[in-house]
Short mmCIF file of C-alpha atoms in Angstrom, two decimals:
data_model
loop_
_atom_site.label_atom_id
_atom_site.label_comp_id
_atom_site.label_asym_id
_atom_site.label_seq_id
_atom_site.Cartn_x
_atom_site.Cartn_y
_atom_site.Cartn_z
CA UNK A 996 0.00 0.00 0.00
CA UNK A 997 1.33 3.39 -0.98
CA UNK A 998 0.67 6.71 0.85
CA UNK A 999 2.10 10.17 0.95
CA UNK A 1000 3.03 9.98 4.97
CA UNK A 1001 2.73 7.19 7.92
CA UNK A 1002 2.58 8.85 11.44
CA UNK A 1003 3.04 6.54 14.18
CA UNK A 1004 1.37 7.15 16.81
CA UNK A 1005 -2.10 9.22 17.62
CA UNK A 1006 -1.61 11.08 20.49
CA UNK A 1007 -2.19 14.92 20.60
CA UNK A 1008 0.99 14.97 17.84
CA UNK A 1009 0.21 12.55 15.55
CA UNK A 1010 -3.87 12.83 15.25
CA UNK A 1011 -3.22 16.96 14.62
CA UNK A 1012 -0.24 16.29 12.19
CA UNK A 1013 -2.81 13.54 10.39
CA UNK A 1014 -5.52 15.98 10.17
CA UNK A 1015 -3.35 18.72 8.90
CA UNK A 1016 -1.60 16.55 6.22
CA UNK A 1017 -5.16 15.59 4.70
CA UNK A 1018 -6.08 19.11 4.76
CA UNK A 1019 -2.91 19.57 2.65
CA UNK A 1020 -3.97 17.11 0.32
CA UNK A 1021 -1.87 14.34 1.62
CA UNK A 1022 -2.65 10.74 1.75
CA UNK A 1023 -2.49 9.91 5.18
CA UNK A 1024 -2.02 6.56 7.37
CA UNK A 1025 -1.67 6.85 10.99
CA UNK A 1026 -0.77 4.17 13.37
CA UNK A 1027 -1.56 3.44 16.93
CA UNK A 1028 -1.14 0.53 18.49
CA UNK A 1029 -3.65 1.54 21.29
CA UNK A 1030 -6.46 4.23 21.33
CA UNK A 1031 -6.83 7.27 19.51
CA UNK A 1032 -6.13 10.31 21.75
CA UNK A 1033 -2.48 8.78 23.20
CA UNK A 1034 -1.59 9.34 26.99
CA UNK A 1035 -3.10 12.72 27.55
CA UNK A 1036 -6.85 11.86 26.22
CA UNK A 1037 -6.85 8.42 27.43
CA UNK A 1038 -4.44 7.94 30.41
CA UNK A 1039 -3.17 11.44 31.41
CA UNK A 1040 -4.23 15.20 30.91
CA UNK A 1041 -8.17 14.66 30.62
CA UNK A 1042 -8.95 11.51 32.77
CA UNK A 1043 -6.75 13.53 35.52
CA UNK A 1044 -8.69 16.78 34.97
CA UNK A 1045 -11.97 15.05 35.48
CA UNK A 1046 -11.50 12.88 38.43
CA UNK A 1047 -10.20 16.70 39.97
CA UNK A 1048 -13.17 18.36 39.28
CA UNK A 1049 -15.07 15.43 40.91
CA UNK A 1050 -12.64 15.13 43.95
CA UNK A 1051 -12.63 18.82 44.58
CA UNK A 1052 -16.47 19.06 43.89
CA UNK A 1053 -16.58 16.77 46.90
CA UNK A 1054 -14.00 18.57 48.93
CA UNK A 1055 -15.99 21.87 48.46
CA UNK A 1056 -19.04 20.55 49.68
CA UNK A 1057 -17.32 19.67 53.06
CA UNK A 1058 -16.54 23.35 53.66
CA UNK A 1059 -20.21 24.60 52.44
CA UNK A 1060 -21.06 25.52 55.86
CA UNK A 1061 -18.46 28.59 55.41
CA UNK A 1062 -20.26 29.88 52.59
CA UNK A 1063 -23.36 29.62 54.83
CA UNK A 1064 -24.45 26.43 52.74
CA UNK A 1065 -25.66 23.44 54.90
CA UNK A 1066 -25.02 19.69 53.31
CA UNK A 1067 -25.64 16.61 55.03
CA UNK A 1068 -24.00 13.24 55.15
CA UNK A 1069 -21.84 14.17 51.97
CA UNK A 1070 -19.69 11.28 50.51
CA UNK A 1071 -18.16 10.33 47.21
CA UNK A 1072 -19.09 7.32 44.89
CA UNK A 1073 -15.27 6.34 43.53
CA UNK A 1074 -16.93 3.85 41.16
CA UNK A 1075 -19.49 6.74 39.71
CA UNK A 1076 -16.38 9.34 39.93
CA UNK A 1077 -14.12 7.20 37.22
CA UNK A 1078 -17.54 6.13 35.24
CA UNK A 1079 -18.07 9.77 34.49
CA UNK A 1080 -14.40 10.23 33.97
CA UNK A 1081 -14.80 7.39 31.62
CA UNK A 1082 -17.52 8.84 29.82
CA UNK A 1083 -15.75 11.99 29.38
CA UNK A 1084 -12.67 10.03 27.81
CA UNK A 1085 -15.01 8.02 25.91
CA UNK A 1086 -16.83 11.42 23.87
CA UNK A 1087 -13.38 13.43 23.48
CA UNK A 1088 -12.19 9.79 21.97
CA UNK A 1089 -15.04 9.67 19.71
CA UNK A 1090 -14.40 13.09 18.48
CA UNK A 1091 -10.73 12.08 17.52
CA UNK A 1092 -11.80 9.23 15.66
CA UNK A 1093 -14.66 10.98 13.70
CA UNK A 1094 -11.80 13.81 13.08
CA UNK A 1095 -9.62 10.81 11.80
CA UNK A 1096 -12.57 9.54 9.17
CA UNK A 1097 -14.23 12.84 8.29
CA UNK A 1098 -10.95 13.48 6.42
CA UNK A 1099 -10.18 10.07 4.88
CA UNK A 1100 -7.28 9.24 6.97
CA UNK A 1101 -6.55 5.40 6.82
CA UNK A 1102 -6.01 4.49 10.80
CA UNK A 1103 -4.39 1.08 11.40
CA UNK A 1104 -4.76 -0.42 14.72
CA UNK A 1105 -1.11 -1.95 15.65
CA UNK A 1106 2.64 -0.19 16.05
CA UNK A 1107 4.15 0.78 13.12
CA UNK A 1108 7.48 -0.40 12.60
CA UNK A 1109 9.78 1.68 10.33
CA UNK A 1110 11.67 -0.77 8.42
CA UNK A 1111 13.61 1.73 6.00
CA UNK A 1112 13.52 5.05 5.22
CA UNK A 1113 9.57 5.44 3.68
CA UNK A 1114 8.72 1.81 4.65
CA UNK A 1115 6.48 0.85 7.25
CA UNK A 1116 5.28 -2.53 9.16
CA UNK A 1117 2.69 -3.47 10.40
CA UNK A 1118 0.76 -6.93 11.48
CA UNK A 1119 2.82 -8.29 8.08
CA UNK A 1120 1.23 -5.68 5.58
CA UNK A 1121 3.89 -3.41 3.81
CA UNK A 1122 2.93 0.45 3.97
CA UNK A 1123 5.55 2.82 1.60
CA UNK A 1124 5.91 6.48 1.93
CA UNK A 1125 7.09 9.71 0.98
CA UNK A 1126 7.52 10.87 4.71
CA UNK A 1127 7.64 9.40 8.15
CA UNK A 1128 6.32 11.46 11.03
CA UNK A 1129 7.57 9.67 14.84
CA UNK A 1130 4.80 10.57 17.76
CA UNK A 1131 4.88 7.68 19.51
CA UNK A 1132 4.98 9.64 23.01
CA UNK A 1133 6.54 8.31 26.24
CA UNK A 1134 5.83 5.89 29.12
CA UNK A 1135 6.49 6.09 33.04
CA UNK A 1136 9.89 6.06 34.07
CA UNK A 1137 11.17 3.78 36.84
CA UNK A 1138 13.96 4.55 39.07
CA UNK A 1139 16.14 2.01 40.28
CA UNK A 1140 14.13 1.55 43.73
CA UNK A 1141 14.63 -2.03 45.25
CA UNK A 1142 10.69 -2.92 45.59
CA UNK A 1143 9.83 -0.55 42.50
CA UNK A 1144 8.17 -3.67 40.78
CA UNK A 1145 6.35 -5.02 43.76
CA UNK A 1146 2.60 -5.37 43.31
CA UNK A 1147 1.38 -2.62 45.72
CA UNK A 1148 3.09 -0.32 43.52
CA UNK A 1149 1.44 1.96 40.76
CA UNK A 1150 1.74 4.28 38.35
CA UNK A 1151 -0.76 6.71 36.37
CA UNK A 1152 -2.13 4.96 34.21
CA UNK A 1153 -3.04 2.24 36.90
CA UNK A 1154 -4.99 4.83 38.81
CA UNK A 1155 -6.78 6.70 36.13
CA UNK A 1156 -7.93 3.69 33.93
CA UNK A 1157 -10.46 1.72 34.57
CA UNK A 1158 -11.61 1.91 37.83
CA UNK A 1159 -9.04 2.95 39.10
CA UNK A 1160 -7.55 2.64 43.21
CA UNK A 1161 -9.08 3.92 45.95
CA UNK A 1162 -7.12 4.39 48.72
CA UNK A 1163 -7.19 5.49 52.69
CA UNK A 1164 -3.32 6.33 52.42
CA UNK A 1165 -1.03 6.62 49.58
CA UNK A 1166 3.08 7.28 49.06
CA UNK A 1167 3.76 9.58 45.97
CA UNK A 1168 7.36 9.08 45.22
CA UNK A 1169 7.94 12.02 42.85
CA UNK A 1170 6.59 15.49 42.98
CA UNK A 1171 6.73 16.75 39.96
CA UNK A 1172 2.92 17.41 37.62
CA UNK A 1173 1.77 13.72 37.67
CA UNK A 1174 2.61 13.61 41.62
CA UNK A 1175 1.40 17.19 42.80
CA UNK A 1176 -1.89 16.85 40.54
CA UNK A 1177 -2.63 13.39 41.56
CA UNK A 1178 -1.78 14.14 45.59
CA UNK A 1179 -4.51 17.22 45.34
CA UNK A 1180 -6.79 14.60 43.50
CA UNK A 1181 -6.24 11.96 46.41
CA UNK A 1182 -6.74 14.32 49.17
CA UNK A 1183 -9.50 15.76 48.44
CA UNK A 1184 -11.05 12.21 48.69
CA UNK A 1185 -9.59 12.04 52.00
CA UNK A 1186 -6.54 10.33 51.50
CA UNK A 1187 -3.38 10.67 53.97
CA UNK A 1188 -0.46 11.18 51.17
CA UNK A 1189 3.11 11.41 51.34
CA UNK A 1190 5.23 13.14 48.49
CA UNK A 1191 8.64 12.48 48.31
CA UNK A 1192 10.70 14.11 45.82
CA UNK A 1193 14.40 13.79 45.25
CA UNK A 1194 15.21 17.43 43.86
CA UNK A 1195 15.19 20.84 45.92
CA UNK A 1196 11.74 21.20 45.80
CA UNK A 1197 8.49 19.77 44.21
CA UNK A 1198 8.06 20.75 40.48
CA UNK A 1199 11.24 21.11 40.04
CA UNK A 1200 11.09 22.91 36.58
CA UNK A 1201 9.08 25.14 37.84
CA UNK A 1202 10.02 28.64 39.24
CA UNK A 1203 11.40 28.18 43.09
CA UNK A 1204 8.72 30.52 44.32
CA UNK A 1205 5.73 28.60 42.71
CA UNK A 1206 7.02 25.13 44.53
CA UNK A 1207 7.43 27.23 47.98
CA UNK A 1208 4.32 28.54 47.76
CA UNK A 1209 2.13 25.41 46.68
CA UNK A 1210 4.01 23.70 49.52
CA UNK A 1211 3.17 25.72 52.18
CA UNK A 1212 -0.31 25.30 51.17
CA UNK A 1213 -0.73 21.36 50.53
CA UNK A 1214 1.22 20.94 54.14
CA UNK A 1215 -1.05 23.34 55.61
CA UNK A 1216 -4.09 21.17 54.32
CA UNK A 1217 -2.26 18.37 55.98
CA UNK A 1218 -0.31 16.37 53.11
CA UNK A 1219 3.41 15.54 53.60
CA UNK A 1220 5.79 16.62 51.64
CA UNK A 1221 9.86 15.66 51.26
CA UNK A 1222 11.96 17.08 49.39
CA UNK A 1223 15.76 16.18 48.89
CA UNK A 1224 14.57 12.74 49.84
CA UNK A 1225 15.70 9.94 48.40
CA UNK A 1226 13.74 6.51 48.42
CA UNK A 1227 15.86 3.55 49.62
CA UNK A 1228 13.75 0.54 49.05
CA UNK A 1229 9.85 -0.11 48.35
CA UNK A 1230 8.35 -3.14 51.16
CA UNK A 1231 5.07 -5.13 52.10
CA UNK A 1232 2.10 -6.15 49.77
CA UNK A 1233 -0.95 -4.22 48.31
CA UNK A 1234 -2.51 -2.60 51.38
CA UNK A 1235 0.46 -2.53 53.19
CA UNK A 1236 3.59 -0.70 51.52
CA UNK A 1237 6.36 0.43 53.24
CA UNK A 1238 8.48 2.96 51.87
CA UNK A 1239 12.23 3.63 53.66
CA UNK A 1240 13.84 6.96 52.15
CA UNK A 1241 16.90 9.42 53.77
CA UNK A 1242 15.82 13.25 54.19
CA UNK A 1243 17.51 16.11 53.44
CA UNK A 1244 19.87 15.72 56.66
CA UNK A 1245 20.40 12.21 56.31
CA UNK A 1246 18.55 10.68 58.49
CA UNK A 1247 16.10 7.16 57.36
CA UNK A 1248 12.42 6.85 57.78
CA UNK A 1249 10.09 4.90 57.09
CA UNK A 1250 6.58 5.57 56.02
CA UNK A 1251 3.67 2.89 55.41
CA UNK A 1252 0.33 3.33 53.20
CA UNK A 1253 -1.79 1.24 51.45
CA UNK A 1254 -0.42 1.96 48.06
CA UNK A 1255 2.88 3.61 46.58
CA UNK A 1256 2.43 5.71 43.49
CA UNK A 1257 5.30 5.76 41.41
CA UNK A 1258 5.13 9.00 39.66
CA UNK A 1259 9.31 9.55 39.04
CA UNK A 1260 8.41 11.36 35.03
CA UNK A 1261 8.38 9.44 31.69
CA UNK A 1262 10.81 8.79 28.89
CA UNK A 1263 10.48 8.45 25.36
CA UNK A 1264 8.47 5.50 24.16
CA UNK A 1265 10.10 3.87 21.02
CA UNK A 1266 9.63 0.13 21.67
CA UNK A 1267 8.84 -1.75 18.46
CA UNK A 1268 10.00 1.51 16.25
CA UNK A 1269 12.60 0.32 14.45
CA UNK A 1270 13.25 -2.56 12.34
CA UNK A 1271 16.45 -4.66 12.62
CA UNK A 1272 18.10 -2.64 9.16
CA UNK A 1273 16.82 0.74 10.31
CA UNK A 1274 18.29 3.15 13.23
CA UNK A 1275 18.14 7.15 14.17
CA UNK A 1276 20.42 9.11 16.13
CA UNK A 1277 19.41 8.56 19.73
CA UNK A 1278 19.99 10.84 22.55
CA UNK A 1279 19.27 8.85 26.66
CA UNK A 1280 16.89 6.92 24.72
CA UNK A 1281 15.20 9.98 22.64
CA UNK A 1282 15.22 10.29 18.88
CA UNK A 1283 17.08 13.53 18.19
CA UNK A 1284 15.92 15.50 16.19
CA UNK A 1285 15.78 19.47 15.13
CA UNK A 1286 13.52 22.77 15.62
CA UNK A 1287 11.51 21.14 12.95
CA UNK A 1288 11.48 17.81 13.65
CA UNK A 1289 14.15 16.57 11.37
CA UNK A 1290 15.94 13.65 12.16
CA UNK A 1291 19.09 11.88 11.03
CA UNK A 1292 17.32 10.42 8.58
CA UNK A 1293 16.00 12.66 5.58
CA UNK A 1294 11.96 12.60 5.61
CA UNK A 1295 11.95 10.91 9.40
CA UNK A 1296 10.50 13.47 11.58
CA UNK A 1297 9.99 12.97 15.58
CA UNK A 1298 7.38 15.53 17.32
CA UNK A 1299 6.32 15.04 21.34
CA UNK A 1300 8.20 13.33 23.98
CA UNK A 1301 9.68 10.83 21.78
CA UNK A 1302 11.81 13.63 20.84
CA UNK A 1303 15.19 14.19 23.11
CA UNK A 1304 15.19 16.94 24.88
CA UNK A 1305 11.67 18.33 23.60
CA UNK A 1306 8.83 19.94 26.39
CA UNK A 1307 6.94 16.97 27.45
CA UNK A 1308 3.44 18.70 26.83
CA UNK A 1309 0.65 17.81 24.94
CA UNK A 1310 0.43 21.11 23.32
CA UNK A 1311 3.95 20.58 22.48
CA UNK A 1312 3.18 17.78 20.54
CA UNK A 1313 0.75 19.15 18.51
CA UNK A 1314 2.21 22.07 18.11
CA UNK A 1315 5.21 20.63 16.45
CA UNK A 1316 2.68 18.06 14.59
CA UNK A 1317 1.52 20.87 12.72
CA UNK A 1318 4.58 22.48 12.44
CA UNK A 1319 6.35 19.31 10.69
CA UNK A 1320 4.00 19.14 8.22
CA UNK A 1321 4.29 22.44 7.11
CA UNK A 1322 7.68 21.71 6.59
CA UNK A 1323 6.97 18.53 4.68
CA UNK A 1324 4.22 20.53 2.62
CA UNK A 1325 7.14 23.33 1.57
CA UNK A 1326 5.28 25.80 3.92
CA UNK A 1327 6.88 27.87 6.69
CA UNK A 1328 6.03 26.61 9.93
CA UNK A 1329 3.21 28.46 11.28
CA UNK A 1330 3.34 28.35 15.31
CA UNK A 1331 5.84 30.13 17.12
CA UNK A 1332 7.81 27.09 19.78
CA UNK A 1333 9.73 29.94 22.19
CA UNK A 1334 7.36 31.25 23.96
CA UNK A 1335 5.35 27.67 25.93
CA UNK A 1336 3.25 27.67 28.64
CA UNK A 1337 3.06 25.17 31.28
CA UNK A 1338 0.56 24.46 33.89
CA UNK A 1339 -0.67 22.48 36.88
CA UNK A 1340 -3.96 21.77 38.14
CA UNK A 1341 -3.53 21.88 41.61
CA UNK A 1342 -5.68 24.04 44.10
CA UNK A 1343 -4.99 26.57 43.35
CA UNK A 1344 -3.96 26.49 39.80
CA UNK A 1345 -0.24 27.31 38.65
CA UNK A 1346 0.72 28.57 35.37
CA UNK A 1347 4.23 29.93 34.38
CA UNK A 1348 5.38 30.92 31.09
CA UNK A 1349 9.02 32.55 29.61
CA UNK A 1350 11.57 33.37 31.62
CA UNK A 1351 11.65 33.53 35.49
CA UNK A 1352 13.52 35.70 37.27
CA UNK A 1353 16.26 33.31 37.92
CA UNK A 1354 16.55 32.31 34.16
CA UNK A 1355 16.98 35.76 32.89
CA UNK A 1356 19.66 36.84 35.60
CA UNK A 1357 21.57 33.63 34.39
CA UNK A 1358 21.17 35.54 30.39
CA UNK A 1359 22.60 37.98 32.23
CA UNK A 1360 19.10 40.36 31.77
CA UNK A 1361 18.89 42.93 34.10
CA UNK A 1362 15.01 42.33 35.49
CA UNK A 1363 11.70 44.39 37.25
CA UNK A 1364 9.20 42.07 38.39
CA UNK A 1365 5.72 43.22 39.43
CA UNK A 1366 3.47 40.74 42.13
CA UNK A 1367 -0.16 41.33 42.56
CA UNK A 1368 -1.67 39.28 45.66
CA UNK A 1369 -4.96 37.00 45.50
CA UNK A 1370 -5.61 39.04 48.90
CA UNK A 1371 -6.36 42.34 47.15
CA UNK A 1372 -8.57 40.58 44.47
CA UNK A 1373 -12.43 40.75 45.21
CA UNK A 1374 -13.03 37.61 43.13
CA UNK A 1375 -10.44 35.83 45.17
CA UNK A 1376 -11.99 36.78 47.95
CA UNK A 1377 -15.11 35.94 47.41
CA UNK A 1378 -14.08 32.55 46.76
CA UNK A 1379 -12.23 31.98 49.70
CA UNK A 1380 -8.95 31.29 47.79
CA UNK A 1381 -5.74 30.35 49.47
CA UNK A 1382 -2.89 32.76 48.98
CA UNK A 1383 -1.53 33.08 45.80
CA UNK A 1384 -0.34 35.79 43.23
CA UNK A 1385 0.52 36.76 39.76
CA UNK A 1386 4.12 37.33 38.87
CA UNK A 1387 5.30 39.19 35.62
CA UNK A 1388 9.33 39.40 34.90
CA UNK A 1389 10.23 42.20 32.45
CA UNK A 1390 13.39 43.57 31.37
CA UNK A 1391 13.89 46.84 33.12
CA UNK A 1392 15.85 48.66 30.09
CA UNK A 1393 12.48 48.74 27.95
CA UNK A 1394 9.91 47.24 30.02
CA UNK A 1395 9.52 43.91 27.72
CA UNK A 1396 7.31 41.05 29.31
CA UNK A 1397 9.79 38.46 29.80
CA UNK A 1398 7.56 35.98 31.54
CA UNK A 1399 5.06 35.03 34.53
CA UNK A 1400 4.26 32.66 36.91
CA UNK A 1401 0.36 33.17 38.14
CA UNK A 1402 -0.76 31.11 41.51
CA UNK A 1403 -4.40 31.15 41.59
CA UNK A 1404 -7.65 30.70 40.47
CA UNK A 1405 -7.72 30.10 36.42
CA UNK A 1406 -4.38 30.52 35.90
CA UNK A 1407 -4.29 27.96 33.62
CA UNK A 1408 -7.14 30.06 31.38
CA UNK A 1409 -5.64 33.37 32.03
CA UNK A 1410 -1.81 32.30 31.00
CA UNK A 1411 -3.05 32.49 27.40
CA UNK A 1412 -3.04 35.98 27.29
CA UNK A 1413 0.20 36.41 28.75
CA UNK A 1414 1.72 33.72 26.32
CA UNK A 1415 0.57 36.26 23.90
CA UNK A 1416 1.92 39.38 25.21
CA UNK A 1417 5.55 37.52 25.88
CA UNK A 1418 5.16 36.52 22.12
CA UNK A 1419 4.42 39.84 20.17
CA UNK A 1420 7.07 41.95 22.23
CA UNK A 1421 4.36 44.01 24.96
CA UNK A 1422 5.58 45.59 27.75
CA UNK A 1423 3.68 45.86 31.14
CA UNK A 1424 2.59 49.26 30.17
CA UNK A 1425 0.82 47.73 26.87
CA UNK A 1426 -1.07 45.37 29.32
CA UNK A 1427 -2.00 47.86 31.95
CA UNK A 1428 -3.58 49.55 28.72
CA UNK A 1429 -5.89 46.36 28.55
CA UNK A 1430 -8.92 47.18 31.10
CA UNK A 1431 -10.13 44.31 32.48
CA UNK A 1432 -13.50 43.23 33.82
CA UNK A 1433 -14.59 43.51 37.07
CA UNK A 1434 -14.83 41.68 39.68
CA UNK A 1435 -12.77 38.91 37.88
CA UNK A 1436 -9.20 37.09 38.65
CA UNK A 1437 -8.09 38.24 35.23
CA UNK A 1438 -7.92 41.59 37.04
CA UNK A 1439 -5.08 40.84 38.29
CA UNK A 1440 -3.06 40.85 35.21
CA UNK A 1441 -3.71 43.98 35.36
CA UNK A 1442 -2.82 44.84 38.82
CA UNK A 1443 0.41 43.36 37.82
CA UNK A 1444 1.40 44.99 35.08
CA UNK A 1445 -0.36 48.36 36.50
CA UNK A 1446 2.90 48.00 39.39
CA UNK A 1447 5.35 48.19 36.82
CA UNK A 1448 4.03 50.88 34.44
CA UNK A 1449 6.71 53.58 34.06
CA UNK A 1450 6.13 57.19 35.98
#
């Protein structure tokens, strides 16, 4: 069978770069060896997001009585909590697929194997093409724990499949997104939880000040967290784990839970890729490729986290899905990759994008940042939201927005317009131009920017 590209995989990156190729006229096959939608739609970003809204639903209800809201005898239904999650997976996965069909692409269930440069496996059939697009995503990363491979020990797609595990206690060894996102998910429902992570701080490549200030608030709500701890050995049986780590001064403990979550990041996924006569230039177990997606091997492109060294997002990955085909198509790339936002859906929300204030004193940028509080926001208050802020860095020779890191409410919505500002050159005067609505959290954008607008 002959097409004009094979993308393997159909995750965020390789169902956008499918679409886009058949809008370009391309004959398009795209393998995936699972379901449509990859990690984040299935098994990551969306299953995640809607067991949250369900957990902290629940959560909210216990603290009603503050809004002057009586509830009685309020509990959670796990089973009904992942069924809706399910459901939700379900629809957005149905959407994908009638994406894939409405514009002719041929999907083929089963990993694609590249075999030579425009040949494809798969299941014995022989696929040839013009151009090869890689998207095949990552998978969880273990460390070398003694114990890491005991049953009683889980990672995220164990938990947000299916049915998932309910537990009473739970160890998170790792604090990075997955961890932080799924320890906020877990105590809401009343879990005792544990995070131990081995760097400085949790979220580690996030701004210092964002990791101080979610973990003063997730230890004032009761979880644990370790940092600079490193995990010795994993122990026990499902229902009774016992973790032994060494703290930051050295010193062992032990902690025991019903489950250990092992949440250390992921690496790229390229098992099955390649065929015994066919190889890339690998980087730690990444294909390498460039700002477009080029590999070592002419028409072999690699978008997402299969890529070394690439942003492990999903927007990432379809970003550069686009962008690659673009490229194939003779067409200038048409979405910017410097300026990427990140975010975390904790309570409350964290967003950072561009530079922090640490990262532009190490360019060796002289900086003026500007902090408005959650405290001095109505709509904060209103909702009784912990304390947070909204950061901007600019460049204090010409006021350029150089980046931001918000803590609060809808940061994750409001980091859009910041992303955008960052990318077409505004300063914090051009924003404090911007009126905002009131009472809203957006308003503190504003506020922000306001602070640093010249005399």
């Amino acid at each position: 069978m002959k097409f004009d590209i094979a993308i393997i995989g159909g995750g965020p990156g390789g169902y956008t770069a499918a679409e886009k190729a058949a809008k370009a006229g391309l004959q398009v096959v795209l393998f995936e060896k699972e379901d449509l939608g990859g990690t984040c739609l299935n098994r990551g970003c969306m299953p995640t997001k809607a067991l949250l809204h369900s957990a902290e639903t629940y959560s909210i209800l216990g603290k009603a009585e503050e809004l002057g809201v009586r509830t009685y005898e309020t509990d959670y239904d796990f089973g009904a909590m992942h069924a809706r999650k399910d459901q939700v997976v379900e629809t957005l996965r149905q959407g994908v697929e009638k994406l894939m069909k409405s514009n002719k692409i041929t999907v083929v269930r089963g990993q694609g194997c590249i075999e030579a440069p425009g040949v494809v496996t798969c299941d014995g059939e022989t696929y040839e093409v013009n151009d090869i697009i890689i998207a095949t995503g990552s998978k969880v990363f273990y460390p070398p724990i003694p114990g890491i491979d005991l049953p009683g020990v889980y990672n995220s797609k164990d938990i947000l499949e299916g049915g998932g595990h309910d537990f009473d206690s739970l160890v998170i060894i790792g604090g990075g997104v997955v961890g932080v996102e799924c320890a906020a998910l877990y105590h809401c429902l009343d879990c005792a939880v544990t995070v131990l992570e081995a760097a400085d701080h949790i979220l580690p490549f996030m701004d210092k000040e964002i990791a101080q200030r979610l973990t003063m608030i997730l230890k004032k709500r009761g979880l644990d967290i370790e940092a600079k701890a490193t995990v010795q050995k994993i122990e026990g049986e499902p229902g009774n784990m016992t973790v032994t780590y060494v703290d930051k001064k050295g010193a062992e403990h032990t902690v025991t839970a019903q489950g250990v979550l092992a949440a250390a990041g992921r690496k790229a996924n390229v098992d099955g890729l390649f065929g015994e006569n066919f190889s890339l230039e690998m980087e730690r177990g990444a294909i390498v490729g460039d700002v477009d997606g080029r590999t070592s091997v002419p028409h072999v492109y690699v978008i997402g986290d299969a890529k070394a060294k690439n942003i492990q997002l999903a927007h990432v990955a379809s970003a550069q899905g686009e962008n690659a085909v673009a490229v194939i198509t003779g067409k200038k790339p048409p979405l910017d990759m410097s300026v990427v936002p990140s975010c975390v859906y904790t309570t409350p929300e964290i967003a950072s994008v561009g530079l922090t204030e640490e990262n532009a004193k190490a360019n060796g940028i002289v900086v003026k940042s500007g902090k408005y509080l959650t405290g001095a926001n109505g709509k904060c208050l209103i909702e009784g939201t912990e304390s947070g802020y909204v950061k901007l860095v600019t460049d204090k020779e010409n006021g350029r927005i150089l980046g931001a890191q918000l803590v609060c409410p809808r940061a994750t919505d409001m980091v859009g317009e910041l992303t955008l500002a960052i990318q077409k050159g505004l300063t914090a005067a051009d924003l404090s131009e911007v009126i905002h609505p009131h009472p809203t959290f957006s308003e503190m954008l504003f506020g922000a920017a306001e602070g640093l607008r010249p005399e």
